Amino acid sequence: MTDSSEHEAKLTQTLERLHAADDLDTLEAIRVEALGKQGWLNALMKTLGKMSPEERQTEGPRLQGMRARVADAIEDRKAVLEAAALEAKLATEILDLTLPAPQAPQGSVHPVSQVMDEIAEIFADLGFAVATGPEIEDEWHNFSALNMAETHPARAEHDTFYFHDRDADDHRMLLRTHTSPVQIRTMKGLSANKGEPVRIIAPGRVYRSDSDATHTPMFHQVEGLAIDRDIHLGHLKWTLETFFKALFERDDIVLRLRPSYFPFTEPSVEFDVGYSNEGGRRVVGGHGDAEGHDWMELGGSGMVNRRVLEHAGYDPDEWQGFAFGLGIDRLAMLKYGMNDLRAFFDGDGRWLSHYGFSPFDQPTLSGGVGARA
Ligand code: PHE
């Protein structure tokens, strides 16, 4: 028997065994026997190195061909066995698509965040953009630029948290006590080109060293600012009234403006809305002087003081406007019937899952800014 017929016989036998292999382990064993390090076909391949060039020219392709046939046969059989294994698995496994899917744990949106989104949505419709400023402020932006000089008594009323550090201009650093410094930052940002009309709101956190059932050391305000050449107090009243009507989704909101004092506005007014008590709950709406009604203060406002405009780089003989500030937490409590402010910031998961909102409950004017989760 010649070498090559011996090889043919061995090859045929290997191919037959491969074809008959009925699991992947057997297949692998046959592969190792032929093509493994010690495999017979591998050994034959190694003899090529010792052959004369002429011999190698005929033996090389022949042996390569044998190896290719073995490799192909292994691949083919492997595909057949794997398909069969999958079939068997599918036949025993049952997938019931009617079973409820396991519920993934879902967070909720804090009522303050929800109300902030509602506020931004309403003011966006009135043409106001959202502006932001840092919570760590310097005393110039928080006080001086707002016409509260170092000796101004209003500074003391703010119960300010100060840092030891000072900024490059030697101003003391502090946690902002109100969102009003965003007025200055916004106007300064625009005054480089001699001023432009402004319509912004600035929602965010503010800090005062104060703590009881209705005060927390951190709380939320939203500032509003409208600057133009002909803005007057009437625009302020209309804007606030329109805002409250949209927020509380009621047409019978009555706004009362009371003369007041803020260093950064002149004249200054505080605004109240009428409300009634229904089953121990304050419900906004109606005239505050009507039977069973009263007034609730919601914020401060006024026409921007000339000195503030000057500090921010606006010419007060050309520009004027209104500003207001109101407490967001207060609005959230009123709108969604929560009565303890401290619970807002306790981080109790049970409170949040009760009062929180679904992340999909996006406030829109058309869909109702107050859709309840
Ligand atoms: N910054 C004031 C406060 O926190 C509110 C306010 C803002 C008043 C803007 C007038 C104008 O009490």
PDB file of C-alpha atoms in Angstrom, residues 51-241:
ATOM      1  CA  MET A  51      11.002  16.567   1.640  1.00  0.00           C
ATOM      2  CA  SER A  52      12.849  17.532  -1.493  1.00  0.00           C
ATOM      3  CA  PRO A  53      11.394  20.574  -3.267  1.00  0.00           C
ATOM      4  CA  GLU A  54       9.966  18.412  -6.068  1.00  0.00           C
ATOM      5  CA  GLU A  55       8.287  16.058  -3.657  1.00  0.00           C
ATOM      6  CA  ARG A  56       6.907  18.932  -1.637  1.00  0.00           C
ATOM      7  CA  GLN A  57       5.331  20.383  -4.750  1.00  0.00           C
ATOM      8  CA  THR A  58       3.000  17.412  -5.127  1.00  0.00           C
ATOM      9  CA  GLU A  59       2.720  16.357  -1.468  1.00  0.00           C
ATOM     10  CA  GLY A  60       2.082  19.889  -0.158  1.00  0.00           C
ATOM     11  CA  PRO A  61      -1.202  20.515  -1.979  1.00  0.00           C
ATOM     12  CA  ARG A  62      -2.341  16.944  -1.336  1.00  0.00           C
ATOM     13  CA  LEU A  63      -1.838  17.166   2.429  1.00  0.00           C
ATOM     14  CA  GLN A  64      -3.262  20.713   2.576  1.00  0.00           C
ATOM     15  CA  GLY A  65      -6.330  19.385   0.750  1.00  0.00           C
ATOM     16  CA  MET A  66      -6.723  16.597   3.330  1.00  0.00           C
ATOM     17  CA  ARG A  67      -6.479  19.065   6.167  1.00  0.00           C
ATOM     18  CA  ALA A  68      -9.040  21.354   4.564  1.00  0.00           C
ATOM     19  CA  ARG A  69     -11.504  18.494   4.175  1.00  0.00           C
ATOM     20  CA  VAL A  70     -11.141  17.517   7.832  1.00  0.00           C
ATOM     21  CA  ALA A  71     -11.520  21.141   8.983  1.00  0.00           C
ATOM     22  CA  ASP A  72     -14.607  21.642   6.787  1.00  0.00           C
ATOM     23  CA  ALA A  73     -16.157  18.425   8.015  1.00  0.00           C
ATOM     24  CA  ILE A  74     -15.660  19.543  11.627  1.00  0.00           C
ATOM     25  CA  GLU A  75     -17.306  22.926  10.941  1.00  0.00           C
ATOM     26  CA  ASP A  76     -20.245  21.331   9.138  1.00  0.00           C
ATOM     27  CA  ARG A  77     -20.868  18.797  11.851  1.00  0.00           C
ATOM     28  CA  LYS A  78     -20.502  21.424  14.534  1.00  0.00           C
ATOM     29  CA  ALA A  79     -23.177  23.568  12.906  1.00  0.00           C
ATOM     30  CA  VAL A  80     -25.534  20.584  12.706  1.00  0.00           C
ATOM     31  CA  LEU A  81     -24.965  19.615  16.342  1.00  0.00           C
ATOM     32  CA  GLU A  82     -25.409  23.187  17.598  1.00  0.00           C
ATOM     33  CA  ALA A  83     -28.635  23.664  15.672  1.00  0.00           C
ATOM     34  CA  ALA A  84     -29.944  20.404  17.117  1.00  0.00           C
ATOM     35  CA  ALA A  85     -28.992  21.495  20.632  1.00  0.00           C
ATOM     36  CA  LEU A  86     -30.884  24.772  20.162  1.00  0.00           C
ATOM     37  CA  GLU A  87     -33.906  22.931  18.820  1.00  0.00           C
ATOM     38  CA  ALA A  88     -33.903  20.663  21.850  1.00  0.00           C
ATOM     39  CA  LYS A  89     -33.619  23.613  24.208  1.00  0.00           C
ATOM     40  CA  LEU A  90     -36.463  25.483  22.524  1.00  0.00           C
ATOM     41  CA  ALA A  91     -38.625  22.407  22.676  1.00  0.00           C
ATOM     42  CA  THR A  92     -38.305  22.189  26.474  1.00  0.00           C
ATOM     43  CA  GLU A  93     -38.274  25.888  27.405  1.00  0.00           C
ATOM     44  CA  ILE A  94     -41.586  27.692  27.586  1.00  0.00           C
ATOM     45  CA  LEU A  95     -41.788  31.461  27.336  1.00  0.00           C
ATOM     46  CA  ASP A  96     -45.035  32.889  28.644  1.00  0.00           C
ATOM     47  CA  LEU A  97     -45.416  36.366  27.172  1.00  0.00           C
ATOM     48  CA  THR A  98     -48.574  36.995  29.168  1.00  0.00           C
ATOM     49  CA  LEU A  99     -46.704  37.007  32.504  1.00  0.00           C
ATOM     50  CA  PRO A 100     -46.187  40.522  33.917  1.00  0.00           C
ATOM     51  CA  ALA A 101     -42.616  41.759  33.537  1.00  0.00           C
ATOM     52  CA  PRO A 102     -40.711  42.308  36.797  1.00  0.00           C
ATOM     53  CA  GLN A 103     -41.132  45.942  37.854  1.00  0.00           C
ATOM     54  CA  ALA A 104     -37.875  47.878  37.693  1.00  0.00           C
ATOM     55  CA  PRO A 105     -37.465  50.183  40.699  1.00  0.00           C
ATOM     56  CA  GLN A 106     -38.407  53.693  39.588  1.00  0.00           C
ATOM     57  CA  GLY A 107     -37.513  56.995  41.182  1.00  0.00           C
ATOM     58  CA  SER A 108     -39.898  59.918  41.324  1.00  0.00           C
ATOM     59  CA  VAL A 109     -39.607  63.621  40.642  1.00  0.00           C
ATOM     60  CA  HIS A 110     -39.549  65.779  43.784  1.00  0.00           C
ATOM     61  CA  PRO A 111     -42.523  68.150  44.015  1.00  0.00           C
ATOM     62  CA  VAL A 112     -40.138  71.134  44.065  1.00  0.00           C
ATOM     63  CA  SER A 113     -38.529  69.987  40.806  1.00  0.00           C
ATOM     64  CA  GLN A 114     -41.955  69.408  39.347  1.00  0.00           C
ATOM     65  CA  VAL A 115     -43.173  72.896  40.294  1.00  0.00           C
ATOM     66  CA  MET A 116     -39.926  74.423  38.955  1.00  0.00           C
ATOM     67  CA  ASP A 117     -40.626  72.730  35.626  1.00  0.00           C
ATOM     68  CA  GLU A 118     -44.192  73.997  35.708  1.00  0.00           C
ATOM     69  CA  ILE A 119     -42.996  77.547  36.404  1.00  0.00           C
ATOM     70  CA  ALA A 120     -40.426  77.405  33.595  1.00  0.00           C
ATOM     71  CA  GLU A 121     -43.076  76.073  31.228  1.00  0.00           C
ATOM     72  CA  ILE A 122     -45.533  78.875  31.997  1.00  0.00           C
ATOM     73  CA  PHE A 123     -42.950  81.661  31.781  1.00  0.00           C
ATOM     74  CA  ALA A 124     -41.484  80.216  28.583  1.00  0.00           C
ATOM     75  CA  ASP A 125     -44.907  80.749  27.070  1.00  0.00           C
ATOM     76  CA  LEU A 126     -44.744  84.402  28.181  1.00  0.00           C
ATOM     77  CA  GLY A 127     -41.343  84.828  26.510  1.00  0.00           C
ATOM     78  CA  PHE A 128     -39.091  84.418  29.567  1.00  0.00           C
ATOM     79  CA  ALA A 129     -35.883  82.365  29.317  1.00  0.00           C
ATOM     80  CA  VAL A 130     -34.379  80.491  32.268  1.00  0.00           C
ATOM     81  CA  ALA A 131     -31.171  82.031  33.686  1.00  0.00           C
ATOM     82  CA  THR A 132     -28.909  80.609  36.379  1.00  0.00           C
ATOM     83  CA  GLY A 133     -26.228  81.848  38.752  1.00  0.00           C
ATOM     84  CA  PRO A 134     -23.901  80.322  41.346  1.00  0.00           C
ATOM     85  CA  GLU A 135     -25.165  79.290  44.786  1.00  0.00           C
ATOM     86  CA  ILE A 136     -21.810  80.317  46.253  1.00  0.00           C
ATOM     87  CA  GLU A 137     -21.891  84.059  45.659  1.00  0.00           C
ATOM     88  CA  ASP A 138     -19.818  87.050  46.643  1.00  0.00           C
ATOM     89  CA  GLU A 139     -21.255  89.863  48.729  1.00  0.00           C
ATOM     90  CA  TRP A 140     -21.045  92.323  45.851  1.00  0.00           C
ATOM     91  CA  HIS A 141     -23.509  90.379  43.668  1.00  0.00           C
ATOM     92  CA  ASN A 142     -25.677  89.247  46.592  1.00  0.00           C
ATOM     93  CA  PHE A 143     -25.861  92.654  48.341  1.00  0.00           C
ATOM     94  CA  SER A 144     -23.851  95.666  47.139  1.00  0.00           C
ATOM     95  CA  ALA A 145     -24.893  95.604  43.480  1.00  0.00           C
ATOM     96  CA  LEU A 146     -28.490  95.276  44.695  1.00  0.00           C
ATOM     97  CA  ASN A 147     -28.185  98.589  46.503  1.00  0.00           C
ATOM     98  CA  MET A 148     -27.593  97.040  49.912  1.00  0.00           C
ATOM     99  CA  ALA A 149     -24.485  98.868  51.140  1.00  0.00           C
ATOM    100  CA  GLU A 150     -22.251  97.275  53.737  1.00  0.00           C
ATOM    101  CA  THR A 151     -24.005  99.119  56.535  1.00  0.00           C
ATOM    102  CA  HIS A 152     -27.483  98.544  55.149  1.00  0.00           C
ATOM    103  CA  PRO A 153     -29.739  97.044  57.848  1.00  0.00           C
ATOM    104  CA  ALA A 154     -31.386  94.705  55.301  1.00  0.00           C
ATOM    105  CA  ARG A 155     -28.136  92.770  55.103  1.00  0.00           C
ATOM    106  CA  ALA A 156     -28.459  91.755  58.737  1.00  0.00           C
ATOM    107  CA  GLU A 157     -32.010  90.506  58.144  1.00  0.00           C
ATOM    108  CA  HIS A 158     -30.825  87.888  55.708  1.00  0.00           C
ATOM    109  CA  ASP A 159     -29.125  85.587  58.283  1.00  0.00           C
ATOM    110  CA  THR A 160     -26.344  84.953  55.834  1.00  0.00           C
ATOM    111  CA  PHE A 161     -23.995  81.958  55.822  1.00  0.00           C
ATOM    112  CA  TYR A 162     -20.526  83.392  55.168  1.00  0.00           C
ATOM    113  CA  PHE A 163     -17.342  81.591  54.102  1.00  0.00           C
ATOM    114  CA  HIS A 164     -13.923  82.440  55.470  1.00  0.00           C
ATOM    115  CA  ASP A 165     -12.608  82.903  51.945  1.00  0.00           C
ATOM    116  CA  ARG A 166     -12.688  86.124  49.960  1.00  0.00           C
ATOM    117  CA  ASP A 167     -12.660  86.401  46.183  1.00  0.00           C
ATOM    118  CA  ALA A 168     -10.002  88.121  44.031  1.00  0.00           C
ATOM    119  CA  ASP A 169     -11.702  91.499  44.611  1.00  0.00           C
ATOM    120  CA  ASP A 170     -11.585  90.963  48.387  1.00  0.00           C
ATOM    121  CA  HIS A 171     -15.351  90.435  48.578  1.00  0.00           C
ATOM    122  CA  ARG A 172     -16.573  88.024  51.202  1.00  0.00           C
ATOM    123  CA  MET A 173     -17.983  84.772  49.792  1.00  0.00           C
ATOM    124  CA  LEU A 174     -21.373  83.519  50.987  1.00  0.00           C
ATOM    125  CA  LEU A 175     -24.249  81.188  50.181  1.00  0.00           C
ATOM    126  CA  ARG A 176     -26.653  83.352  48.211  1.00  0.00           C
ATOM    127  CA  THR A 177     -29.576  84.479  50.357  1.00  0.00           C
ATOM    128  CA  HIS A 178     -31.879  85.091  47.406  1.00  0.00           C
ATOM    129  CA  THR A 179     -31.971  84.622  43.627  1.00  0.00           C
ATOM    130  CA  SER A 180     -31.731  88.393  43.015  1.00  0.00           C
ATOM    131  CA  PRO A 181     -27.950  88.315  42.247  1.00  0.00           C
ATOM    132  CA  VAL A 182     -28.924  86.533  39.019  1.00  0.00           C
ATOM    133  CA  GLN A 183     -30.519  89.862  37.962  1.00  0.00           C
ATOM    134  CA  ILE A 184     -27.091  91.473  38.157  1.00  0.00           C
ATOM    135  CA  ARG A 185     -25.251  88.624  36.457  1.00  0.00           C
ATOM    136  CA  THR A 186     -27.742  88.477  33.604  1.00  0.00           C
ATOM    137  CA  MET A 187     -27.752  92.235  32.970  1.00  0.00           C
ATOM    138  CA  LYS A 188     -23.971  92.496  33.249  1.00  0.00           C
ATOM    139  CA  GLY A 189     -23.696  89.705  30.688  1.00  0.00           C
ATOM    140  CA  LEU A 190     -25.783  91.752  28.257  1.00  0.00           C
ATOM    141  CA  SER A 191     -24.674  95.295  29.062  1.00  0.00           C
ATOM    142  CA  ALA A 192     -21.356  94.917  27.220  1.00  0.00           C
ATOM    143  CA  ASN A 193     -23.201  95.980  24.075  1.00  0.00           C
ATOM    144  CA  LYS A 194     -25.024  98.854  25.824  1.00  0.00           C
ATOM    145  CA  GLY A 195     -27.900  96.780  27.084  1.00  0.00           C
ATOM    146  CA  GLU A 196     -30.658  94.718  25.546  1.00  0.00           C
ATOM    147  CA  PRO A 197     -34.203  93.944  26.615  1.00  0.00           C
ATOM    148  CA  VAL A 198     -34.299  91.181  29.250  1.00  0.00           C
ATOM    149  CA  ARG A 199     -36.970  88.628  30.077  1.00  0.00           C
ATOM    150  CA  ILE A 200     -35.698  85.934  32.397  1.00  0.00           C
ATOM    151  CA  ILE A 201     -36.678  83.822  35.342  1.00  0.00           C
ATOM    152  CA  ALA A 202     -34.029  82.346  37.642  1.00  0.00           C
ATOM    153  CA  PRO A 203     -35.197  79.407  39.744  1.00  0.00           C
ATOM    154  CA  GLY A 204     -32.847  77.852  42.285  1.00  0.00           C
ATOM    155  CA  ARG A 205     -31.692  77.170  45.815  1.00  0.00           C
ATOM    156  CA  VAL A 206     -31.066  79.920  48.349  1.00  0.00           C
ATOM    157  CA  TYR A 207     -29.784  79.751  51.922  1.00  0.00           C
ATOM    158  CA  ARG A 208     -30.520  81.495  55.204  1.00  0.00           C
ATOM    159  CA  SER A 209     -29.612  80.499  58.732  1.00  0.00           C
ATOM    160  CA  ASP A 210     -33.197  79.901  59.788  1.00  0.00           C
ATOM    161  CA  SER A 211     -35.042  76.735  60.824  1.00  0.00           C
ATOM    162  CA  ASP A 212     -38.559  75.929  62.083  1.00  0.00           C
ATOM    163  CA  ALA A 213     -41.770  74.332  60.744  1.00  0.00           C
ATOM    164  CA  THR A 214     -42.072  76.908  57.962  1.00  0.00           C
ATOM    165  CA  HIS A 215     -38.376  77.734  57.382  1.00  0.00           C
ATOM    166  CA  THR A 216     -35.503  75.511  56.300  1.00  0.00           C
ATOM    167  CA  PRO A 217     -31.890  76.728  55.974  1.00  0.00           C
ATOM    168  CA  MET A 218     -32.074  75.892  52.269  1.00  0.00           C
ATOM    169  CA  PHE A 219     -35.142  76.741  50.238  1.00  0.00           C
ATOM    170  CA  HIS A 220     -36.097  77.615  46.663  1.00  0.00           C
ATOM    171  CA  GLN A 221     -36.944  80.881  44.992  1.00  0.00           C
ATOM    172  CA  VAL A 222     -37.678  81.977  41.490  1.00  0.00           C
ATOM    173  CA  GLU A 223     -36.584  85.423  40.406  1.00  0.00           C
ATOM    174  CA  GLY A 224     -38.210  87.232  37.504  1.00  0.00           C
ATOM    175  CA  LEU A 225     -36.768  90.152  35.581  1.00  0.00           C
ATOM    176  CA  ALA A 226     -38.125  92.118  32.622  1.00  0.00           C
ATOM    177  CA  ILE A 227     -36.134  95.086  31.316  1.00  0.00           C
ATOM    178  CA  ASP A 228     -37.087  97.233  28.363  1.00  0.00           C
ATOM    179  CA  ARG A 229     -37.632 100.877  27.495  1.00  0.00           C
ATOM    180  CA  ASP A 230     -41.262 101.105  28.537  1.00  0.00           C
ATOM    181  CA  ILE A 231     -42.017  98.460  31.176  1.00  0.00           C
ATOM    182  CA  HIS A 232     -44.289  99.609  34.006  1.00  0.00           C
ATOM    183  CA  LEU A 233     -45.949  98.237  37.125  1.00  0.00           C
ATOM    184  CA  GLY A 234     -49.036  97.237  35.125  1.00  0.00           C
ATOM    185  CA  HIS A 235     -46.942  94.728  33.201  1.00  0.00           C
ATOM    186  CA  LEU A 236     -45.758  93.256  36.492  1.00  0.00           C
ATOM    187  CA  LYS A 237     -49.281  92.823  37.798  1.00  0.00           C
ATOM    188  CA  TRP A 238     -50.546  91.248  34.584  1.00  0.00           C
ATOM    189  CA  THR A 239     -47.549  88.901  34.374  1.00  0.00           C
ATOM    190  CA  LEU A 240     -47.924  87.661  37.959  1.00  0.00           C
ATOM    191  CA  GLU A 241     -51.678  87.274  37.679  1.00  0.00           C
TER     192      GLU A 241
END
